[in-house]
Coordinates of C-alpha atoms and ligand atoms in Angstrom, one line a residue:
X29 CA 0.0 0.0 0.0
X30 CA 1.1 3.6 -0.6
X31 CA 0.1 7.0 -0.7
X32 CA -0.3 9.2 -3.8
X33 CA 0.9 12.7 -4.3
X34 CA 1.6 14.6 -6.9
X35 CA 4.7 16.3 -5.6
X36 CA 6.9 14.6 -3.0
X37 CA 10.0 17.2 -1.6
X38 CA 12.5 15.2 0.6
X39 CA 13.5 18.3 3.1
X40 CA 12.8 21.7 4.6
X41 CA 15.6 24.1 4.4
X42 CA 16.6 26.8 1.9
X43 CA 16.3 24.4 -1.6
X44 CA 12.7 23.1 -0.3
X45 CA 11.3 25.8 1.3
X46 CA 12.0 28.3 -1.8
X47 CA 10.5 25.8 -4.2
X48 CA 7.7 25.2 -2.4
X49 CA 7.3 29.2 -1.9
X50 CA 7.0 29.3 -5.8
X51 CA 5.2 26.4 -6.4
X52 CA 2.4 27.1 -4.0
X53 CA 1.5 30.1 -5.7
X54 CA 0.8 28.3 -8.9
X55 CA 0.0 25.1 -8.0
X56 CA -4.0 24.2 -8.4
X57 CA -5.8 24.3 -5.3
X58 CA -6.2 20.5 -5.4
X59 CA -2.6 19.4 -5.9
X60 CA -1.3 17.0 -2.7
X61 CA 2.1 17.6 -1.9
X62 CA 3.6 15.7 0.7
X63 CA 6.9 16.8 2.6
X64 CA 9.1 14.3 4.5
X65 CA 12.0 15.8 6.6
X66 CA 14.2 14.0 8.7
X67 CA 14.6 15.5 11.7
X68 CA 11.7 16.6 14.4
X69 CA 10.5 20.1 14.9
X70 CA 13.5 21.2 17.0
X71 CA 11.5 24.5 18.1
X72 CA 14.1 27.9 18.9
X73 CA 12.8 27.6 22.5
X74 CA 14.2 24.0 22.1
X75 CA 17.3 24.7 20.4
X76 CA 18.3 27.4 23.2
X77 CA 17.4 25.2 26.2
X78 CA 20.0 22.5 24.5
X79 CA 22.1 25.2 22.9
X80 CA 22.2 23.0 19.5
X81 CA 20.2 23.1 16.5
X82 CA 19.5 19.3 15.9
X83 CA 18.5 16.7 18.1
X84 CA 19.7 14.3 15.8
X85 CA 23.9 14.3 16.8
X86 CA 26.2 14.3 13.5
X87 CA 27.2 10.6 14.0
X88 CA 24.2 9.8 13.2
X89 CA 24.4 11.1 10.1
X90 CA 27.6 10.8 8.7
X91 CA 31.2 9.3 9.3
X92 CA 34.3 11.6 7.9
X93 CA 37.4 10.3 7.5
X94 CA 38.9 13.8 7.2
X95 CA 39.2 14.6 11.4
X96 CA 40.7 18.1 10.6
X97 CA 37.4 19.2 8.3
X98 CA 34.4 19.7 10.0
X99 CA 30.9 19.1 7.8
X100 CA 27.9 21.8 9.6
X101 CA 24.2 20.2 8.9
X102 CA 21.0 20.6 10.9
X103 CA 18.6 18.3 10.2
X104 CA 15.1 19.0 11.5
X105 CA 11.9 21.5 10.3
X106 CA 13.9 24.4 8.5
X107 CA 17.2 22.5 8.2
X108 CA 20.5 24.3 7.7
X109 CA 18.4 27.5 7.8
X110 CA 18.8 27.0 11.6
X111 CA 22.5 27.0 12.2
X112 CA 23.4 28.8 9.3
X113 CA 24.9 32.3 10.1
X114 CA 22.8 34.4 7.6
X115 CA 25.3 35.6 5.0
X116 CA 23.9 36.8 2.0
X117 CA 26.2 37.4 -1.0
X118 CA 25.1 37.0 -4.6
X119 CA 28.1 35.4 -6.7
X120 CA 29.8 37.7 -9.1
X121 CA 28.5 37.2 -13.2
X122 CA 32.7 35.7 -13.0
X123 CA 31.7 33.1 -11.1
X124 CA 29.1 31.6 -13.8
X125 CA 31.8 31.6 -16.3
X126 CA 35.1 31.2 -15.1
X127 CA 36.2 28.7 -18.4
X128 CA 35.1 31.2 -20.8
X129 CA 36.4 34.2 -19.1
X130 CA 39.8 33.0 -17.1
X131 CA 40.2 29.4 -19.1
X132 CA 39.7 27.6 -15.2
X133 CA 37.4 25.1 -14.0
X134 CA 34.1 25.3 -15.5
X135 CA 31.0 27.4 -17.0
X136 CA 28.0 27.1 -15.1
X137 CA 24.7 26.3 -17.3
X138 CA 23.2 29.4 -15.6
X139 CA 24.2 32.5 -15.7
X140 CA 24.1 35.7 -13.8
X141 CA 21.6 37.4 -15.7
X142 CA 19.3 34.3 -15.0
X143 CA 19.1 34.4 -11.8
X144 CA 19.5 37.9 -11.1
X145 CA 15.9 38.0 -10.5
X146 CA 15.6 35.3 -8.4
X147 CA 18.3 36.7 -6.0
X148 CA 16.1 39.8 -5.8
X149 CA 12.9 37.7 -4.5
X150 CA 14.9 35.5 -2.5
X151 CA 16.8 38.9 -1.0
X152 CA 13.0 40.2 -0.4
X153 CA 11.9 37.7 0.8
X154 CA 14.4 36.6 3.6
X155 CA 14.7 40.5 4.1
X156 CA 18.4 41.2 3.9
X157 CA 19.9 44.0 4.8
X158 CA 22.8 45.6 2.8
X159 CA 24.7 48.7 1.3
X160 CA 23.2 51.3 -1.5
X161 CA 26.3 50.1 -3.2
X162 CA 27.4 46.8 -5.0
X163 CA 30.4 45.3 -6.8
X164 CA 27.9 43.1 -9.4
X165 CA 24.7 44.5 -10.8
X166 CA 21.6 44.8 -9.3
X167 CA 18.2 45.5 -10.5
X168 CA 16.5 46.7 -6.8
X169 CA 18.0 48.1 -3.5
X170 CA 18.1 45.7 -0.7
X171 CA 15.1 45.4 1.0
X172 CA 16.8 46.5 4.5
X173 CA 19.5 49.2 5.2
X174 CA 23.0 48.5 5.9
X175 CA 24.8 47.2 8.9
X176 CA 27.1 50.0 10.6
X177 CA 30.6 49.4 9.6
X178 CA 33.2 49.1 11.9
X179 CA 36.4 51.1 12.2
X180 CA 38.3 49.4 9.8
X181 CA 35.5 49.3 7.5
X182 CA 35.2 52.6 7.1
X183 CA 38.9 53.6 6.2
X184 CA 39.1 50.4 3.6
X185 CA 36.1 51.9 2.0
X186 CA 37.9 55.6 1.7
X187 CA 40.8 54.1 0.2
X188 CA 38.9 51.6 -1.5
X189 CA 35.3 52.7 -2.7
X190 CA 35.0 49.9 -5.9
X191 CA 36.6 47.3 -3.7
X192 CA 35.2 47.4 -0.2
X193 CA 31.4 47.4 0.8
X194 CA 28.7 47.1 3.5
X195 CA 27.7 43.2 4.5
X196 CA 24.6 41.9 2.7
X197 CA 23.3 39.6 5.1
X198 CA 20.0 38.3 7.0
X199 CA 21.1 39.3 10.6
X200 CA 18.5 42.2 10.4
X201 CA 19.6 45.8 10.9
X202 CA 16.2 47.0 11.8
X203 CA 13.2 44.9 13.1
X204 CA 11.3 42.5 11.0
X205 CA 7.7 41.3 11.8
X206 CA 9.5 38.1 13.6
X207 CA 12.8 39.0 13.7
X208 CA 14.9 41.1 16.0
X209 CA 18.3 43.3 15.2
X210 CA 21.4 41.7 15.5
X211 CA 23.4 43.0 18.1
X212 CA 26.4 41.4 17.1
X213 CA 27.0 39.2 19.6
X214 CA 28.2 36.3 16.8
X215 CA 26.2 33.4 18.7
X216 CA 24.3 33.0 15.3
X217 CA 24.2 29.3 14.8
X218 CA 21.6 29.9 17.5
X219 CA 21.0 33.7 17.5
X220 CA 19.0 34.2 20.6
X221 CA 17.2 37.2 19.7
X222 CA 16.3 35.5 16.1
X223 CA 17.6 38.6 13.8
X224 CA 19.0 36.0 11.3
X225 CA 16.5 34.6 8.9
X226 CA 15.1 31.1 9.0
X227 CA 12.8 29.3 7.4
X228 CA 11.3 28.5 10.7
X229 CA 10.9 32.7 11.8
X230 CA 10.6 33.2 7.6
X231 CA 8.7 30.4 6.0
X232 CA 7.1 28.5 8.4
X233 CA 3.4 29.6 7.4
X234 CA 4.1 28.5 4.1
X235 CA 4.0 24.4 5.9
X236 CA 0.3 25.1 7.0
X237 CA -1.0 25.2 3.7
X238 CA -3.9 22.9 3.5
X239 CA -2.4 21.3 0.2
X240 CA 0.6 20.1 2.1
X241 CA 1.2 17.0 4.5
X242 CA 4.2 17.5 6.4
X243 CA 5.4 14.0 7.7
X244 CA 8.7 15.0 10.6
X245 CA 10.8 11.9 11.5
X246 CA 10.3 10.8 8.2
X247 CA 14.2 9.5 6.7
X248 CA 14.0 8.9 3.0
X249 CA 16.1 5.8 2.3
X250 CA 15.5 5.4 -1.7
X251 CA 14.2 6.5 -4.9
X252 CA 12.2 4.1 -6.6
X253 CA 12.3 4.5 -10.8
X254 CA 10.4 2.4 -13.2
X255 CA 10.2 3.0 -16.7
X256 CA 12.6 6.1 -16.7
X257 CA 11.0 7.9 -13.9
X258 CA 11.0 8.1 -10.2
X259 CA 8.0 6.9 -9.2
X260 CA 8.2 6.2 -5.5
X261 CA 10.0 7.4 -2.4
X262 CA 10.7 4.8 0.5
X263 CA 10.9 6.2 4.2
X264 CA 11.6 5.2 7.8
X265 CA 8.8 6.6 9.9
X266 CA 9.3 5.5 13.4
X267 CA 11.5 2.8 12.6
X268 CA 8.4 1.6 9.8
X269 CA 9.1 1.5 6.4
X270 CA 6.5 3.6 4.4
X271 CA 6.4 4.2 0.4
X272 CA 4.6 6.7 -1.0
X273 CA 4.6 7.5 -5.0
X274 CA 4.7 11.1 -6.8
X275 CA 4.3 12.1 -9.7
X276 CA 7.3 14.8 -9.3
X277 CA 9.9 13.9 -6.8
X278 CA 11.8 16.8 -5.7
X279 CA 15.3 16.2 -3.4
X280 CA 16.5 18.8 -1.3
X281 CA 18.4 16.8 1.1
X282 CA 21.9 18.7 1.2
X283 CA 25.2 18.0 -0.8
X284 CA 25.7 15.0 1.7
X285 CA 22.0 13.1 1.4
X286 CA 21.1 14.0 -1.9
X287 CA 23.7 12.0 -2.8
X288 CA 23.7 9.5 -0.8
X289 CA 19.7 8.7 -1.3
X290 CA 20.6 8.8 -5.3
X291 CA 23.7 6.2 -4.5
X292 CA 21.5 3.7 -2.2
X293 CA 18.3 4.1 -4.7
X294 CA 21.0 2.4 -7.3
X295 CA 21.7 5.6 -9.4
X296 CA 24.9 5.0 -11.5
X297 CA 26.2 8.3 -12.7
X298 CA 30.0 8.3 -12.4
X299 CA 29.7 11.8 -11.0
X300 CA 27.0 11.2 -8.3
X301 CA 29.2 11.6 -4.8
X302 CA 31.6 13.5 -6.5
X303 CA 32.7 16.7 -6.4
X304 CA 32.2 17.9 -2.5
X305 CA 33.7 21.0 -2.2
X306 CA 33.9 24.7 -0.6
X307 CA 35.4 27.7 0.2
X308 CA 39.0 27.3 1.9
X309 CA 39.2 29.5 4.6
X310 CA 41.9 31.7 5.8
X311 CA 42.2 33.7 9.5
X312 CA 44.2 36.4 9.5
X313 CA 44.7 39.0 12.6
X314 CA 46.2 41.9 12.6
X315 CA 47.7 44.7 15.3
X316 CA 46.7 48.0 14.1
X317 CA 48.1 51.4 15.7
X318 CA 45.7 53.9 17.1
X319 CA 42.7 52.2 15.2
X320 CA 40.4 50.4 17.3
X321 CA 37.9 48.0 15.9
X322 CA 34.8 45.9 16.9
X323 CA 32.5 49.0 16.6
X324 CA 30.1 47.2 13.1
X325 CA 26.6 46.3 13.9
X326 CA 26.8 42.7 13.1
X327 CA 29.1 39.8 13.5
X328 CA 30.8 40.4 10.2
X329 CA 30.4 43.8 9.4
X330 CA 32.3 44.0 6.1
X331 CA 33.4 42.6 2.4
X332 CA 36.6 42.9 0.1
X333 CA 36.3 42.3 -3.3
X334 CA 39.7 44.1 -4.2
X335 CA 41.2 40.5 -5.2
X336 CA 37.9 38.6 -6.5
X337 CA 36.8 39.4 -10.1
X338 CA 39.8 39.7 -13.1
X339 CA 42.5 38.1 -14.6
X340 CA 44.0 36.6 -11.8
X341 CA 41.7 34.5 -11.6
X342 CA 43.9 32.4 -14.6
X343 CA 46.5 31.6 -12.2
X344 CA 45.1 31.6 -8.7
X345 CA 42.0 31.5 -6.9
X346 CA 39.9 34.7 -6.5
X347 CA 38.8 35.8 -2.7
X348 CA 36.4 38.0 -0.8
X349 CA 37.7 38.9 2.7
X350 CA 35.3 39.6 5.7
X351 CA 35.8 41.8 8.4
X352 CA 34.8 40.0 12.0
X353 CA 33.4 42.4 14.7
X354 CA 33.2 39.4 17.0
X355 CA 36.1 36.7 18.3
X356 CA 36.5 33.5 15.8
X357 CA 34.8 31.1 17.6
X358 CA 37.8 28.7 17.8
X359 CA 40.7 31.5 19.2
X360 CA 39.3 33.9 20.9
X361 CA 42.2 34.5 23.0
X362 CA 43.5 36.0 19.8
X363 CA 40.8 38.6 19.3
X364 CA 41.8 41.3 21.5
X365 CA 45.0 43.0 22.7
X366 CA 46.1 43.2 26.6
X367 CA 48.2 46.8 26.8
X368 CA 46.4 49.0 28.2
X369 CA 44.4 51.6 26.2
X370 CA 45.1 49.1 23.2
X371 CA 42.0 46.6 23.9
X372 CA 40.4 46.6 20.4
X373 CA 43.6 48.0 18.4
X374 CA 43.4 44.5 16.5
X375 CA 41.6 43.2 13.8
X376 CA 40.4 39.7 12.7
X377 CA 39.8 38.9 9.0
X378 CA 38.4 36.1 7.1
X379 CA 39.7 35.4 3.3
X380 CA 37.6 33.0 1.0
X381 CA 39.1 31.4 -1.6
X382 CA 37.1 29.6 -4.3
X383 CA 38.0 26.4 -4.7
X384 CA 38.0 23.9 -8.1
X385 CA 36.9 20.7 -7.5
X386 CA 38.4 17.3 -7.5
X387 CA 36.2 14.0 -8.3
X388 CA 38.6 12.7 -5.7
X389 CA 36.3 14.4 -2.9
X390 CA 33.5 12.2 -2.1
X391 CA 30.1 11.8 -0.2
X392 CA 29.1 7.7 -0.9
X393 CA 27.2 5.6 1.6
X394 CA 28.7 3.6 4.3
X395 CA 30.0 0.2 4.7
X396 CA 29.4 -0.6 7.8
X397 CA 26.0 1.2 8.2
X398 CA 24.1 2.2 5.0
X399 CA 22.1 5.0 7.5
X400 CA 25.0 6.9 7.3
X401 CA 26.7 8.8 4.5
X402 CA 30.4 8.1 4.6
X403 CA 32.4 11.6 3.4
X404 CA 36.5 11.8 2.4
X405 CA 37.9 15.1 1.5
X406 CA 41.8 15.3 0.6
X407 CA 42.4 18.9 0.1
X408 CA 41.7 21.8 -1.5
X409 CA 42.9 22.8 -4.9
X410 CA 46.4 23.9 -6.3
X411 CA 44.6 26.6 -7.5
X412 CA 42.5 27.4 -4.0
X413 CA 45.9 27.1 -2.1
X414 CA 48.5 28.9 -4.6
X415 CA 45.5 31.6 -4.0
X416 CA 46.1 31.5 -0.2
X417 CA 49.8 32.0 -1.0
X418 CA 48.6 35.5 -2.1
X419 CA 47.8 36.5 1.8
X420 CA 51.1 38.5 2.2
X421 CA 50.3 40.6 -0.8
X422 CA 46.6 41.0 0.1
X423 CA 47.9 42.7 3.2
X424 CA 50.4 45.1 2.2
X425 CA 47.8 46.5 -0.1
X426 CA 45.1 46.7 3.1
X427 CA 47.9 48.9 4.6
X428 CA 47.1 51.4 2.0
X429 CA 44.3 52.1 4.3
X430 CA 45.2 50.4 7.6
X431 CA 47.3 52.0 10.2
X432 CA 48.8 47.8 10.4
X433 CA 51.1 47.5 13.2
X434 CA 51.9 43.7 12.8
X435 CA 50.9 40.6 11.0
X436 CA 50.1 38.5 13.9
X437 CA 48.7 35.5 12.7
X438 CA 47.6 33.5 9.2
X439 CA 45.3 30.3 10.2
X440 CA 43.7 27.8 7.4
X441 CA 40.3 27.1 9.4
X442 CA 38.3 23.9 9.4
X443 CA 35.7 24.7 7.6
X444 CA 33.5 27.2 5.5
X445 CA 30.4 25.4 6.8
X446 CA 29.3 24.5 3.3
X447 CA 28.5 21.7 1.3
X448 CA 28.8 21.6 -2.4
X449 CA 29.0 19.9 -5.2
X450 CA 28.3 15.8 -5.5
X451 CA 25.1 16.2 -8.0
X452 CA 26.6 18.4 -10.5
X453 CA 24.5 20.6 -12.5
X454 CA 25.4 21.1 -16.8
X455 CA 24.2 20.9 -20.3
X456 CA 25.9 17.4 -21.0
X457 CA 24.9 14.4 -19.6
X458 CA 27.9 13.1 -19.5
X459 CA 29.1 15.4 -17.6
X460 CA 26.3 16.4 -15.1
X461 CA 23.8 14.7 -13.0
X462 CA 21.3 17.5 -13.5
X463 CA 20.3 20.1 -15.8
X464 CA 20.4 23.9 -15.9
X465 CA 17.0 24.2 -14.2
X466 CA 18.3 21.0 -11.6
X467 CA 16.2 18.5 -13.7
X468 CA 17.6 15.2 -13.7
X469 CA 19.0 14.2 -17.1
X470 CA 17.7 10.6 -17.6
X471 CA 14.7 10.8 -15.0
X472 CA 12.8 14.0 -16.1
X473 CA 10.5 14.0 -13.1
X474 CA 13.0 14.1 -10.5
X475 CA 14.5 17.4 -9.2
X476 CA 17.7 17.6 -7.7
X477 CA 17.6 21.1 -5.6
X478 CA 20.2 22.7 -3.4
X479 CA 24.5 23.4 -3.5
X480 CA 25.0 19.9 -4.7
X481 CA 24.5 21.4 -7.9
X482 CA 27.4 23.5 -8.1
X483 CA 29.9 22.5 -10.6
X484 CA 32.8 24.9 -8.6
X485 CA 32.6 27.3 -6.0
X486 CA 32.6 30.6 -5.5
X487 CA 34.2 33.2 -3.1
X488 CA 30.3 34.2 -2.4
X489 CA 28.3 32.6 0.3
X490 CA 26.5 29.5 -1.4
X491 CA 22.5 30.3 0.4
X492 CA 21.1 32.9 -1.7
X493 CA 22.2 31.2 -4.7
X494 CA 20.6 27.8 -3.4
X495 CA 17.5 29.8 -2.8
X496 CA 17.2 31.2 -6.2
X497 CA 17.8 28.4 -8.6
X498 CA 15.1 26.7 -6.1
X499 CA 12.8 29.5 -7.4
X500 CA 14.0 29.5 -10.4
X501 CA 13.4 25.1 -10.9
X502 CA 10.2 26.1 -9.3
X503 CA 9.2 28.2 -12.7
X504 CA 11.1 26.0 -15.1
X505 CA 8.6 23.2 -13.9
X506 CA 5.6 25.1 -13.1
X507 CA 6.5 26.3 -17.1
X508 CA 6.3 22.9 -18.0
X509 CA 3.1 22.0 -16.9
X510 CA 1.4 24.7 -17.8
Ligands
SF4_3 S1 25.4 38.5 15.7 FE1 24.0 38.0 17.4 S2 22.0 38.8 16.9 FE2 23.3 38.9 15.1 S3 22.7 37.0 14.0 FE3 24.5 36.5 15.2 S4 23.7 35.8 17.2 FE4 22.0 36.8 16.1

């Protein structure tokens, strides 16, 4: 026995909740969509009595074989939307092209113009605050004013007006129906005052709409496909096996389950699993003389872009730097100074680095427990890293408008806290898993949403760009039917 719908969605983060957003306001009043997420409800007022976002612990999830790289995922209603920290960043038009332009990596199918947009509704909707300014183009303001810069911010914008700019981010400068303002206290995996944006402050109403049946605890373990489409989806409910069929299956499970669903349902693409991949991450902190910093409204308070977009790009990787107006969570011994009158005469700095992927990177499923996806990274890129190497150089030209003391300290971190790649998105089959509108190639009812799609990365935070090709697959496939 099963259950008919005519859309299934496996998740409720970003890639689902986007989708759905779109969908619903098209669909016919009698379609039946059913929604299974993983995880339980995992209210705030529950996350900050257990300071976590997930009761479901990461070993129960996945095993990693790389103990220096940390993987960040939240399962549970709103998913990665709760422990994300609310960056907003479009990527640069570069960043769709970087073959055509810089003779690197690979072209995305999409291109900046496409989504362009889609990151306007997704910025509306999420209401993100962020400068009057902007290094790529943009059709509409933001839909909130800027953070305050700090400091620091303020001089690198002086000497630097193209190349320096105002964060655009959900951590809300000014009050939102739900939301508070960030105070820039950098807690925001669980942001007690609820400034950031999450599907469960954002989106939740969007769940109570009479067409959906939202199943919680519900852990997909296959697809099943018949006669070149998907035609069912298997789940563990309570330890009981359930099977309901669709007539569009939409996955939005994250770079580590969409791939690992698609491997255990038998899927043989030779790039499936492949590809995992981010930004590599680089800590820098500074001594600065008769500056002091920390003053921004928000935990990062400002972005570089004097070394992302251009040629450079042929040789090394490009990066956005961000300004922290809070202590890195894992040193922050280092974040101020202990002469006196010198307390916040330092200055921490995050450096991005896109990164090219290898198919050596993987997300498969487990040997010894086929629950769990089983995840190797190697390293980064030559190209990431020789980028890296560029630090040094980045600085002295930061001293333009810096009063830079010393160059304390240069730290690769353990993560970016995001998940790409592993269900590529492109034009050729036999190159992709997906299409340019995250259709599966072979099985033309199955939609493959989220960052697994990303063929490389970008210096940009991944979440707005997951949330507009989700609106964007959304009116590919309402288009479609139509
Ligand atoms: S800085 Fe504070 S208020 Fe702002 S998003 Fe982070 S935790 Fe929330």
């Amino acid at each position: 026995m099963s259950d008919h719908y005519d859309v299934v969605i496996i998740g409720t983060s970003f890639a689902a909740s986007f989708f759905l957003l779109r969908y619903l306001e098209h669909a016919a009043p009698t379609v039946k969509i059913l929604v299974l997420e993983r995880g339980n409800e995992d209210t705030k007022a529950w996350q900050l009595a257990n300071k976590k976002t997930s009761s479901i612990p990461p070993e129960d999830l996945y095993e990693n074989d790389n103990l220096t790289k940390d993987w960040l995922t939240s399962p549970g209603f709103g998913g990665n939307s709760k422990c994300w920290m609310g960056g907003t960043t479009r990527m640069m038009p570069g960043d769709f092209q970087l073959k055509t332009r810089y003779g690197v990596g690979l072209d995305w199918p999409v291109s900046y113009d496409d989504l362009e947009p889609y990151y306007c509704t997704a910025e509306t909707v999420m209401s993100i605050s962020g400068p009057a300014d902007s290094p790529m183009p943009r059709s509409i303001p933001f839909p909130l004013p800027p953070h305050r810069f700090s400091t620091p911010d303020e001089l690198l914008k002086k000497r630097f007006p193209d190349g320096w700019y105002g964060m655009a981010t959900s951590r809300a400068s000014v009050a939102t129906g739900k939301r508070g303002v960030c105070c820039a206290t950098g807690m925001c995996a669980l942001c007690p005052v609820d400034a950031k944006f999450t599907v469960q402050n954002g989106l939740a109403h969007i769940y109570d709409d009479p067409r959906i049946t939202l199943k919680l605890r519900a852990e997909v373990q296959t697809l099943e496909t018949a006669a070149g489409v998907v035609q069912g989806v298997n789940y563990l409910e309570l330890d009981r096996m359930q099977r309901a069929t669709g007539d569009l299956i939409v996955l939005c499970a994250s770079a580590l389950f969409n791939p690992h669903i698609l491997l255990r349902s038998g899927f043989d693409h030779p790039l499936i699993g492949r590809r995992l991949h981010e930004q590599l991450p680089v800590y820098v902190t500074l001594n600065l003389k008769g500056v002091k910093a920390y003053d921004g409204s928000t935990v990062l308070s400002g972005l570089g872009y004097l070394f992302y977009e251009g040629e450079h790009r042929r040789e090394h990787a490009a990066c956005m730097i961000e300004t922290w107006n809070v202590p890195f969570a894992n040193r922050p011994e280092d974040c101020f100074r202990f002469e006196p009158g010198r307390f916040r005469e330092r200055m921490m700095l995050g450096f991005l680095f896109d990164d090219i992927p290898s198919d050596d990177n993987t997300v498969t499923v487990s040997k010894s427990n086929p629950r769990l996806a089983s995840v190797h990274f190697g390293d980064y890129s030559d190209y990431a890293l020789r980028g890296a190497k560029q630090i040094p150089k980045m600085i002295d030209k930061l001293a333009e408008a810096l009063p830079i003391e010393k160059l304390l300290t240069v730290s690769q971190g353990p993560t970016a806290a995001h998940i790409q790649g592993t269900v590529v998105m492109g034009n050729d089959p036999a190159t992709s898993v997906v299409d340019r509108h995250l259709v599966h190639h072979k099985y033309r009812n199955l939609l493959v949403l989220g960052a697994s799609s990303y063929p490389t990365a970008s210096p940009a935070y991944p979440t707005l760009t997951v949330s507009a090709l989700s609106l964007w697959a959304a009116d590919n496939i309402l288009a479609r039917s139509a």
